Amino acid sequence: MTAIVSFTGDAHPYGGGDPYADYRTADLPFTHHVDLADRRLGAGVIAANDEFFAQRENLLLPGPAVFDPEHFGHKGKIMDGWETRRRRGVSAEHPWPAPEDHDWALIRLGAPGVIHGIVVDTAHFRGNHPQSVSIEGTSLPGSPSPAELLADDVTWTPLVPRTPIGGHAANGFAVTSHRRFTHLRVNQHPDGGIARLRVHGEVVPDPRWLAALGSFDVVALENGGRVEDASDLFYSPATHTIQPGRSRKMDDGWETRRRRDQGHDWIRYRLTARSRIHAVEIDTACLKGNSAGWASVSVSDGDDADGADGAGTWREILPRTRLQPDTNHRFVLDTPADGTHARVDIYPDGGISRLRLHGTLTAEGAAALTARHRELDGER
């Protein structure tokens, strides 16, 4: 794996102008994976021991942190992140925090899964960031309370050991624990502020829940679907097309640059597991003068879908069909289609906001998903 650049120490004080001009960042090898801590998937910061200067919920806000040098409140400078008060020692003779002193926040992942990397973003925290961080993960069923998560019988797995970090920087950590996690405990030593937390990985849904649902969207992020490749990512990520809910603005979908050739654009998906598709939805919500003109949908079984250009053995289940701007299009298939992968082709360019593939797991798909879930949860 590509080495991850480490940042340590304070950043320079803000000197005016673009606050991101001296922001320290690097290409991280895991950020193509979905953010399991995305609020749109249902993630939340459910508890923290201290949030005196800035609220814990800021950690999971979408988009980069913003900075207003004139924004002050009755407690001091208002920061777009989670910031705790300064820790003190126990006496005048020992005014410094003890080595083990730290602040913590509990994160509920929006979609449980395998974590490949974590970004602890300290944007705009220049001299008030934590000296170091550590992160642990656990997996519990249902919706445990903070008290239940902090109980003595809960096992927490170290994901990021206590590691020095830098201020005003994207601090990246590769995670090698091949387990399924539902919650994280983020520790900052001894105190300070973190702007954003991103948890990149693969969704691993609960097969019992999907079995109870029966029919569901077999390409949705929350159900374990994912984007494998796309022809063009100029304006927005292809992953937007399988986010929960309808798009509420133009950049919450997938839009390609304008083509000046005779080609077309496409996205290739891996489904939750091998599935039988009964119906298709293609939504162009909020795309009005830039929606795709036509679209088709195909499926592939097994590894026949491989190929960076979207080539492979594909069977068309929805022929090339005219799309309307800002419209949700619904199609019931005359014959259900089985597959492990799907591809949407748009002609000639433009965008769609969402793709929904409604169906059920096949017997093989259900067995494979159950086996993977047991393996990642440490079951036999």
mmCIF file with all atom_site columns, C-alpha atoms in Angstrom, residues 165-339:
data_model
loop_
_atom_site.group_PDB
_atom_site.id
_atom_site.type_symbol
_atom_site.label_atom_id
_atom_site.label_alt_id
_atom_site.label_comp_id
_atom_site.label_asym_id
_atom_site.label_entity_id
_atom_site.label_seq_id
_atom_site.pdbx_PDB_ins_code
_atom_site.Cartn_x
_atom_site.Cartn_y
_atom_site.Cartn_z
_atom_site.occupancy
_atom_site.B_iso_or_equiv
_atom_site.pdbx_formal_charge
_atom_site.auth_seq_id
_atom_site.auth_comp_id
_atom_site.auth_asym_id
_atom_site.auth_atom_id
_atom_site.pdbx_PDB_model_num
ATOM 1   C CA . ILE A 1 165 ? -1.131  14.359  14.416  1.00 0.00 ? 165 ILE A CA 1
ATOM 2   C CA . GLY A 1 166 ? -0.801  17.807  12.910  1.00 0.00 ? 166 GLY A CA 1
ATOM 3   C CA . GLY A 1 167 ? -2.944  20.913  13.035  1.00 0.00 ? 167 GLY A CA 1
ATOM 4   C CA . HIS A 1 168 ? -4.786  22.227  9.953   1.00 0.00 ? 168 HIS A CA 1
ATOM 5   C CA . ALA A 1 169 ? -4.195  18.936  8.144   1.00 0.00 ? 169 ALA A CA 1
ATOM 6   C CA . ALA A 1 170 ? -5.874  15.832  6.759   1.00 0.00 ? 170 ALA A CA 1
ATOM 7   C CA . ASN A 1 171 ? -4.372  13.138  8.998   1.00 0.00 ? 171 ASN A CA 1
ATOM 8   C CA . GLY A 1 172 ? -4.913  9.769   7.284   1.00 0.00 ? 172 GLY A CA 1
ATOM 9   C CA . PHE A 1 173 ? -4.669  6.297   8.806   1.00 0.00 ? 173 PHE A CA 1
ATOM 10  C CA . ALA A 1 174 ? -4.911  2.984   6.965   1.00 0.00 ? 174 ALA A CA 1
ATOM 11  C CA . VAL A 1 175 ? -6.862  0.341   8.931   1.00 0.00 ? 175 VAL A CA 1
ATOM 12  C CA . THR A 1 176 ? -5.924  -3.316  8.594   1.00 0.00 ? 176 THR A CA 1
ATOM 13  C CA . SER A 1 177 ? -8.438  -4.978  10.937  1.00 0.00 ? 177 SER A CA 1
ATOM 14  C CA . HIS A 1 178 ? -10.617 -7.147  8.695   1.00 0.00 ? 178 HIS A CA 1
ATOM 15  C CA . ARG A 1 179 ? -13.718 -7.046  10.888  1.00 0.00 ? 179 ARG A CA 1
ATOM 16  C CA . ARG A 1 180 ? -17.203 -5.567  10.688  1.00 0.00 ? 180 ARG A CA 1
ATOM 17  C CA . PHE A 1 181 ? -17.741 -2.557  12.973  1.00 0.00 ? 181 PHE A CA 1
ATOM 18  C CA . THR A 1 182 ? -20.856 -0.645  14.012  1.00 0.00 ? 182 THR A CA 1
ATOM 19  C CA . HIS A 1 183 ? -19.391 2.004   16.356  1.00 0.00 ? 183 HIS A CA 1
ATOM 20  C CA . LEU A 1 184 ? -16.140 3.897   16.919  1.00 0.00 ? 184 LEU A CA 1
ATOM 21  C CA . ARG A 1 185 ? -14.589 5.572   19.944  1.00 0.00 ? 185 ARG A CA 1
ATOM 22  C CA . VAL A 1 186 ? -12.416 8.529   18.936  1.00 0.00 ? 186 VAL A CA 1
ATOM 23  C CA . ASN A 1 187 ? -9.922  9.641   21.587  1.00 0.00 ? 187 ASN A CA 1
ATOM 24  C CA . GLN A 1 188 ? -7.974  12.895  21.481  1.00 0.00 ? 188 GLN A CA 1
ATOM 25  C CA . HIS A 1 189 ? -4.970  13.261  23.754  1.00 0.00 ? 189 HIS A CA 1
ATOM 26  C CA . PRO A 1 190 ? -5.049  15.285  25.942  1.00 0.00 ? 190 PRO A CA 1
ATOM 27  C CA . ASP A 1 191 ? -7.658  17.720  24.518  1.00 0.00 ? 191 ASP A CA 1
ATOM 28  C CA . GLY A 1 192 ? -8.267  20.034  21.561  1.00 0.00 ? 192 GLY A CA 1
ATOM 29  C CA . GLY A 1 193 ? -10.309 20.083  18.414  1.00 0.00 ? 193 GLY A CA 1
ATOM 30  C CA . ILE A 1 194 ? -11.038 17.984  15.320  1.00 0.00 ? 194 ILE A CA 1
ATOM 31  C CA . ALA A 1 195 ? -12.943 19.465  12.386  1.00 0.00 ? 195 ALA A CA 1
ATOM 32  C CA . ARG A 1 196 ? -14.165 16.369  10.535  1.00 0.00 ? 196 ARG A CA 1
ATOM 33  C CA . LEU A 1 197 ? -14.008 12.578  10.782  1.00 0.00 ? 197 LEU A CA 1
ATOM 34  C CA . ARG A 1 198 ? -14.277 10.393  7.669   1.00 0.00 ? 198 ARG A CA 1
ATOM 35  C CA . VAL A 1 199 ? -14.424 6.586   7.899   1.00 0.00 ? 199 VAL A CA 1
ATOM 36  C CA . HIS A 1 200 ? -13.845 4.943   4.517   1.00 0.00 ? 200 HIS A CA 1
ATOM 37  C CA . GLY A 1 201 ? -14.765 1.317   3.962   1.00 0.00 ? 201 GLY A CA 1
ATOM 38  C CA . GLU A 1 202 ? -17.158 -1.282  2.559   1.00 0.00 ? 202 GLU A CA 1
ATOM 39  C CA . VAL A 1 203 ? -20.730 -1.666  3.764   1.00 0.00 ? 203 VAL A CA 1
ATOM 40  C CA . VAL A 1 204 ? -21.560 -5.135  5.108   1.00 0.00 ? 204 VAL A CA 1
ATOM 41  C CA . PRO A 1 205 ? -25.329 -5.327  5.722   1.00 0.00 ? 205 PRO A CA 1
ATOM 42  C CA . ASP A 1 206 ? -27.068 -7.654  8.149   1.00 0.00 ? 206 ASP A CA 1
ATOM 43  C CA . PRO A 1 207 ? -28.412 -10.572 6.060   1.00 0.00 ? 207 PRO A CA 1
ATOM 44  C CA . ARG A 1 208 ? -31.180 -11.217 8.596   1.00 0.00 ? 208 ARG A CA 1
ATOM 45  C CA . TRP A 1 209 ? -32.533 -7.720  8.077   1.00 0.00 ? 209 TRP A CA 1
ATOM 46  C CA . LEU A 1 210 ? -32.444 -8.039  4.298   1.00 0.00 ? 210 LEU A CA 1
ATOM 47  C CA . ALA A 1 211 ? -34.159 -11.433 4.507   1.00 0.00 ? 211 ALA A CA 1
ATOM 48  C CA . ALA A 1 212 ? -36.909 -9.881  6.606   1.00 0.00 ? 212 ALA A CA 1
ATOM 49  C CA . LEU A 1 213 ? -37.386 -7.108  4.059   1.00 0.00 ? 213 LEU A CA 1
ATOM 50  C CA . GLY A 1 214 ? -37.685 -9.588  1.216   1.00 0.00 ? 214 GLY A CA 1
ATOM 51  C CA . SER A 1 215 ? -37.571 -7.128  -1.675  1.00 0.00 ? 215 SER A CA 1
ATOM 52  C CA . PHE A 1 216 ? -35.170 -4.183  -1.408  1.00 0.00 ? 216 PHE A CA 1
ATOM 53  C CA . ASP A 1 217 ? -32.831 -1.990  -3.456  1.00 0.00 ? 217 ASP A CA 1
ATOM 54  C CA . VAL A 1 218 ? -29.982 -4.388  -4.277  1.00 0.00 ? 218 VAL A CA 1
ATOM 55  C CA . VAL A 1 219 ? -27.598 -1.636  -5.463  1.00 0.00 ? 219 VAL A CA 1
ATOM 56  C CA . ALA A 1 220 ? -28.119 0.854   -2.589  1.00 0.00 ? 220 ALA A CA 1
ATOM 57  C CA . LEU A 1 221 ? -25.080 1.858   -0.541  1.00 0.00 ? 221 LEU A CA 1
ATOM 58  C CA . GLU A 1 222 ? -26.862 1.134   2.725   1.00 0.00 ? 222 GLU A CA 1
ATOM 59  C CA . ASN A 1 223 ? -27.563 -2.419  1.531   1.00 0.00 ? 223 ASN A CA 1
ATOM 60  C CA . GLY A 1 224 ? -23.978 -3.132  0.479   1.00 0.00 ? 224 GLY A CA 1
ATOM 61  C CA . GLY A 1 225 ? -24.009 -2.053  -3.163  1.00 0.00 ? 225 GLY A CA 1
ATOM 62  C CA . ARG A 1 226 ? -21.087 -0.042  -4.474  1.00 0.00 ? 226 ARG A CA 1
ATOM 63  C CA . VAL A 1 227 ? -19.683 1.718   -7.513  1.00 0.00 ? 227 VAL A CA 1
ATOM 64  C CA . GLU A 1 228 ? -16.728 -0.097  -9.069  1.00 0.00 ? 228 GLU A CA 1
ATOM 65  C CA . ASP A 1 229 ? -15.932 2.253   -11.943 1.00 0.00 ? 229 ASP A CA 1
ATOM 66  C CA . ALA A 1 230 ? -17.327 5.042   -14.109 1.00 0.00 ? 230 ALA A CA 1
ATOM 67  C CA . SER A 1 231 ? -16.414 6.669   -17.405 1.00 0.00 ? 231 SER A CA 1
ATOM 68  C CA . ASP A 1 232 ? -16.406 10.245  -16.086 1.00 0.00 ? 232 ASP A CA 1
ATOM 69  C CA . LEU A 1 233 ? -16.295 11.876  -12.645 1.00 0.00 ? 233 LEU A CA 1
ATOM 70  C CA . PHE A 1 234 ? -15.766 15.458  -13.736 1.00 0.00 ? 234 PHE A CA 1
ATOM 71  C CA . TYR A 1 235 ? -18.529 17.192  -11.799 1.00 0.00 ? 235 TYR A CA 1
ATOM 72  C CA . SER A 1 236 ? -19.596 14.747  -9.080  1.00 0.00 ? 236 SER A CA 1
ATOM 73  C CA . PRO A 1 237 ? -18.999 11.241  -7.725  1.00 0.00 ? 237 PRO A CA 1
ATOM 74  C CA . ALA A 1 238 ? -20.837 8.295   -9.244  1.00 0.00 ? 238 ALA A CA 1
ATOM 75  C CA . THR A 1 239 ? -21.473 7.031   -5.703  1.00 0.00 ? 239 THR A CA 1
ATOM 76  C CA . HIS A 1 240 ? -24.113 9.736   -5.331  1.00 0.00 ? 240 HIS A CA 1
ATOM 77  C CA . THR A 1 241 ? -26.417 7.650   -7.523  1.00 0.00 ? 241 THR A CA 1
ATOM 78  C CA . ILE A 1 242 ? -26.866 5.003   -4.805  1.00 0.00 ? 242 ILE A CA 1
ATOM 79  C CA . GLN A 1 243 ? -27.118 7.297   -1.776  1.00 0.00 ? 243 GLN A CA 1
ATOM 80  C CA . PRO A 1 244 ? -30.309 7.173   0.329   1.00 0.00 ? 244 PRO A CA 1
ATOM 81  C CA . GLY A 1 245 ? -33.243 9.386   -0.550  1.00 0.00 ? 245 GLY A CA 1
ATOM 82  C CA . ARG A 1 246 ? -33.916 11.588  -3.537  1.00 0.00 ? 246 ARG A CA 1
ATOM 83  C CA . SER A 1 247 ? -31.448 14.219  -4.662  1.00 0.00 ? 247 SER A CA 1
ATOM 84  C CA . ARG A 1 248 ? -32.265 17.683  -3.332  1.00 0.00 ? 248 ARG A CA 1
ATOM 85  C CA . LYS A 1 249 ? -29.864 19.717  -5.470  1.00 0.00 ? 249 LYS A CA 1
ATOM 86  C CA . MET A 1 250 ? -27.994 19.362  -8.715  1.00 0.00 ? 250 MET A CA 1
ATOM 87  C CA . ASP A 1 251 ? -24.616 18.369  -7.273  1.00 0.00 ? 251 ASP A CA 1
ATOM 88  C CA . ASP A 1 252 ? -26.191 15.530  -5.264  1.00 0.00 ? 252 ASP A CA 1
ATOM 89  C CA . GLY A 1 253 ? -26.273 13.322  -8.365  1.00 0.00 ? 253 GLY A CA 1
ATOM 90  C CA . TRP A 1 254 ? -23.808 12.192  -11.027 1.00 0.00 ? 254 TRP A CA 1
ATOM 91  C CA . GLU A 1 255 ? -23.020 14.586  -13.872 1.00 0.00 ? 255 GLU A CA 1
ATOM 92  C CA . THR A 1 256 ? -20.395 14.188  -16.594 1.00 0.00 ? 256 THR A CA 1
ATOM 93  C CA . ARG A 1 257 ? -18.634 16.810  -18.673 1.00 0.00 ? 257 ARG A CA 1
ATOM 94  C CA . ARG A 1 258 ? -20.054 17.696  -22.100 1.00 0.00 ? 258 ARG A CA 1
ATOM 95  C CA . ARG A 1 259 ? -19.010 15.182  -24.744 1.00 0.00 ? 259 ARG A CA 1
ATOM 96  C CA . ARG A 1 260 ? -17.721 16.371  -28.101 1.00 0.00 ? 260 ARG A CA 1
ATOM 97  C CA . ASP A 1 261 ? -17.443 12.903  -29.639 1.00 0.00 ? 261 ASP A CA 1
ATOM 98  C CA . GLN A 1 262 ? -19.752 10.040  -30.567 1.00 0.00 ? 262 GLN A CA 1
ATOM 99  C CA . GLY A 1 263 ? -19.278 8.111   -27.310 1.00 0.00 ? 263 GLY A CA 1
ATOM 100 C CA . HIS A 1 264 ? -21.362 7.788   -24.145 1.00 0.00 ? 264 HIS A CA 1
ATOM 101 C CA . ASP A 1 265 ? -20.904 7.586   -20.373 1.00 0.00 ? 265 ASP A CA 1
ATOM 102 C CA . TRP A 1 266 ? -21.517 4.749   -17.897 1.00 0.00 ? 266 TRP A CA 1
ATOM 103 C CA . ILE A 1 267 ? -21.267 3.529   -14.294 1.00 0.00 ? 267 ILE A CA 1
ATOM 104 C CA . ARG A 1 268 ? -20.530 -0.050  -13.229 1.00 0.00 ? 268 ARG A CA 1
ATOM 105 C CA . TYR A 1 269 ? -21.893 -1.339  -9.908  1.00 0.00 ? 269 TYR A CA 1
ATOM 106 C CA . ARG A 1 270 ? -21.437 -4.399  -7.705  1.00 0.00 ? 270 ARG A CA 1
ATOM 107 C CA . LEU A 1 271 ? -24.713 -5.492  -6.142  1.00 0.00 ? 271 LEU A CA 1
ATOM 108 C CA . THR A 1 272 ? -25.243 -6.481  -2.493  1.00 0.00 ? 272 THR A CA 1
ATOM 109 C CA . ALA A 1 273 ? -24.786 -10.107 -3.575  1.00 0.00 ? 273 ALA A CA 1
ATOM 110 C CA . ARG A 1 274 ? -26.163 -12.193 -6.426  1.00 0.00 ? 274 ARG A CA 1
ATOM 111 C CA . SER A 1 275 ? -29.682 -10.844 -6.857  1.00 0.00 ? 275 SER A CA 1
ATOM 112 C CA . ARG A 1 276 ? -32.864 -11.174 -8.884  1.00 0.00 ? 276 ARG A CA 1
ATOM 113 C CA . ILE A 1 277 ? -33.974 -7.747  -10.159 1.00 0.00 ? 277 ILE A CA 1
ATOM 114 C CA . HIS A 1 278 ? -37.698 -7.098  -10.687 1.00 0.00 ? 278 HIS A CA 1
ATOM 115 C CA . ALA A 1 279 ? -37.881 -3.329  -11.245 1.00 0.00 ? 279 ALA A CA 1
ATOM 116 C CA . VAL A 1 280 ? -35.669 -0.345  -12.112 1.00 0.00 ? 280 VAL A CA 1
ATOM 117 C CA . GLU A 1 281 ? -35.826 3.339   -11.170 1.00 0.00 ? 281 GLU A CA 1
ATOM 118 C CA . ILE A 1 282 ? -33.758 6.031   -12.886 1.00 0.00 ? 282 ILE A CA 1
ATOM 119 C CA . ASP A 1 283 ? -34.173 9.443   -11.272 1.00 0.00 ? 283 ASP A CA 1
ATOM 120 C CA . THR A 1 284 ? -33.012 12.727  -12.841 1.00 0.00 ? 284 THR A CA 1
ATOM 121 C CA . ALA A 1 285 ? -34.183 14.907  -9.926  1.00 0.00 ? 285 ALA A CA 1
ATOM 122 C CA . CYS A 1 286 ? -32.684 18.437  -10.000 1.00 0.00 ? 286 CYS A CA 1
ATOM 123 C CA . LEU A 1 287 ? -30.995 17.767  -13.370 1.00 0.00 ? 287 LEU A CA 1
ATOM 124 C CA . LYS A 1 288 ? -32.935 19.940  -15.798 1.00 0.00 ? 288 LYS A CA 1
ATOM 125 C CA . GLY A 1 289 ? -30.825 21.193  -18.692 1.00 0.00 ? 289 GLY A CA 1
ATOM 126 C CA . ASN A 1 290 ? -28.109 18.636  -18.058 1.00 0.00 ? 290 ASN A CA 1
ATOM 127 C CA . SER A 1 291 ? -29.897 15.315  -17.523 1.00 0.00 ? 291 SER A CA 1
ATOM 128 C CA . ALA A 1 292 ? -28.968 12.325  -19.676 1.00 0.00 ? 292 ALA A CA 1
ATOM 129 C CA . GLY A 1 293 ? -30.917 12.091  -22.911 1.00 0.00 ? 293 GLY A CA 1
ATOM 130 C CA . TRP A 1 294 ? -31.323 8.307   -22.890 1.00 0.00 ? 294 TRP A CA 1
ATOM 131 C CA . ALA A 1 295 ? -30.297 5.471   -20.571 1.00 0.00 ? 295 ALA A CA 1
ATOM 132 C CA . SER A 1 296 ? -30.072 1.692   -20.600 1.00 0.00 ? 296 SER A CA 1
ATOM 133 C CA . VAL A 1 297 ? -29.405 -0.826  -17.804 1.00 0.00 ? 297 VAL A CA 1
ATOM 134 C CA . SER A 1 298 ? -27.542 -4.145  -18.107 1.00 0.00 ? 298 SER A CA 1
ATOM 135 C CA . VAL A 1 299 ? -26.543 -6.907  -15.690 1.00 0.00 ? 299 VAL A CA 1
ATOM 136 C CA . SER A 1 300 ? -23.670 -9.370  -15.550 1.00 0.00 ? 300 SER A CA 1
ATOM 137 C CA . ASP A 1 301 ? -23.071 -12.505 -13.515 1.00 0.00 ? 301 ASP A CA 1
ATOM 138 C CA . GLY A 1 302 ? -19.858 -13.381 -11.656 1.00 0.00 ? 302 GLY A CA 1
ATOM 139 C CA . ASP A 1 303 ? -16.567 -11.922 -12.837 1.00 0.00 ? 303 ASP A CA 1
ATOM 140 C CA . ASP A 1 304 ? -17.740 -11.291 -16.402 1.00 0.00 ? 304 ASP A CA 1
ATOM 141 C CA . ALA A 1 305 ? -18.241 -7.631  -15.523 1.00 0.00 ? 305 ALA A CA 1
ATOM 142 C CA . ASP A 1 306 ? -14.533 -6.930  -15.029 1.00 0.00 ? 306 ASP A CA 1
ATOM 143 C CA . GLY A 1 307 ? -12.879 -4.368  -17.238 1.00 0.00 ? 307 GLY A CA 1
ATOM 144 C CA . ALA A 1 308 ? -11.939 -0.746  -16.643 1.00 0.00 ? 308 ALA A CA 1
ATOM 145 C CA . ASP A 1 309 ? -13.898 0.361   -19.703 1.00 0.00 ? 309 ASP A CA 1
ATOM 146 C CA . GLY A 1 310 ? -17.105 -1.316  -18.559 1.00 0.00 ? 310 GLY A CA 1
ATOM 147 C CA . ALA A 1 311 ? -16.682 -4.087  -21.102 1.00 0.00 ? 311 ALA A CA 1
ATOM 148 C CA . GLY A 1 312 ? -17.626 -7.653  -20.286 1.00 0.00 ? 312 GLY A CA 1
ATOM 149 C CA . THR A 1 313 ? -20.482 -10.070 -20.736 1.00 0.00 ? 313 THR A CA 1
ATOM 150 C CA . TRP A 1 314 ? -23.597 -7.964  -20.222 1.00 0.00 ? 314 TRP A CA 1
ATOM 151 C CA . ARG A 1 315 ? -27.294 -8.647  -20.723 1.00 0.00 ? 315 ARG A CA 1
ATOM 152 C CA . GLU A 1 316 ? -29.510 -5.649  -21.318 1.00 0.00 ? 316 GLU A CA 1
ATOM 153 C CA . ILE A 1 317 ? -32.562 -5.601  -19.023 1.00 0.00 ? 317 ILE A CA 1
ATOM 154 C CA . LEU A 1 318 ? -33.739 -2.074  -19.863 1.00 0.00 ? 318 LEU A CA 1
ATOM 155 C CA . PRO A 1 319 ? -33.202 -1.023  -23.489 1.00 0.00 ? 319 PRO A CA 1
ATOM 156 C CA . ARG A 1 320 ? -32.079 2.489   -24.356 1.00 0.00 ? 320 ARG A CA 1
ATOM 157 C CA . THR A 1 321 ? -34.951 4.663   -23.140 1.00 0.00 ? 321 THR A CA 1
ATOM 158 C CA . ARG A 1 322 ? -35.670 8.386   -23.403 1.00 0.00 ? 322 ARG A CA 1
ATOM 159 C CA . LEU A 1 323 ? -35.328 10.242  -20.101 1.00 0.00 ? 323 LEU A CA 1
ATOM 160 C CA . GLN A 1 324 ? -37.100 13.403  -18.991 1.00 0.00 ? 324 GLN A CA 1
ATOM 161 C CA . PRO A 1 325 ? -35.390 16.112  -16.936 1.00 0.00 ? 325 PRO A CA 1
ATOM 162 C CA . ASP A 1 326 ? -36.107 16.304  -13.186 1.00 0.00 ? 326 ASP A CA 1
ATOM 163 C CA . THR A 1 327 ? -38.192 13.120  -13.271 1.00 0.00 ? 327 THR A CA 1
ATOM 164 C CA . ASN A 1 328 ? -38.248 9.742   -11.517 1.00 0.00 ? 328 ASN A CA 1
ATOM 165 C CA . HIS A 1 329 ? -38.653 7.008   -14.168 1.00 0.00 ? 329 HIS A CA 1
ATOM 166 C CA . ARG A 1 330 ? -39.985 3.582   -13.097 1.00 0.00 ? 330 ARG A CA 1
ATOM 167 C CA . PHE A 1 331 ? -39.818 0.362   -15.080 1.00 0.00 ? 331 PHE A CA 1
ATOM 168 C CA . VAL A 1 332 ? -41.199 -3.072  -14.171 1.00 0.00 ? 332 VAL A CA 1
ATOM 169 C CA . LEU A 1 333 ? -39.226 -5.831  -15.905 1.00 0.00 ? 333 LEU A CA 1
ATOM 170 C CA . ASP A 1 334 ? -41.256 -8.344  -17.927 1.00 0.00 ? 334 ASP A CA 1
ATOM 171 C CA . THR A 1 335 ? -38.751 -11.032 -16.897 1.00 0.00 ? 335 THR A CA 1
ATOM 172 C CA . PRO A 1 336 ? -36.724 -10.789 -13.648 1.00 0.00 ? 336 PRO A CA 1
ATOM 173 C CA . ALA A 1 337 ? -32.957 -10.673 -14.222 1.00 0.00 ? 337 ALA A CA 1
ATOM 174 C CA . ASP A 1 338 ? -30.252 -12.373 -12.117 1.00 0.00 ? 338 ASP A CA 1
ATOM 175 C CA . GLY A 1 339 ? -26.784 -10.900 -11.671 1.00 0.00 ? 339 GLY A CA 1
#
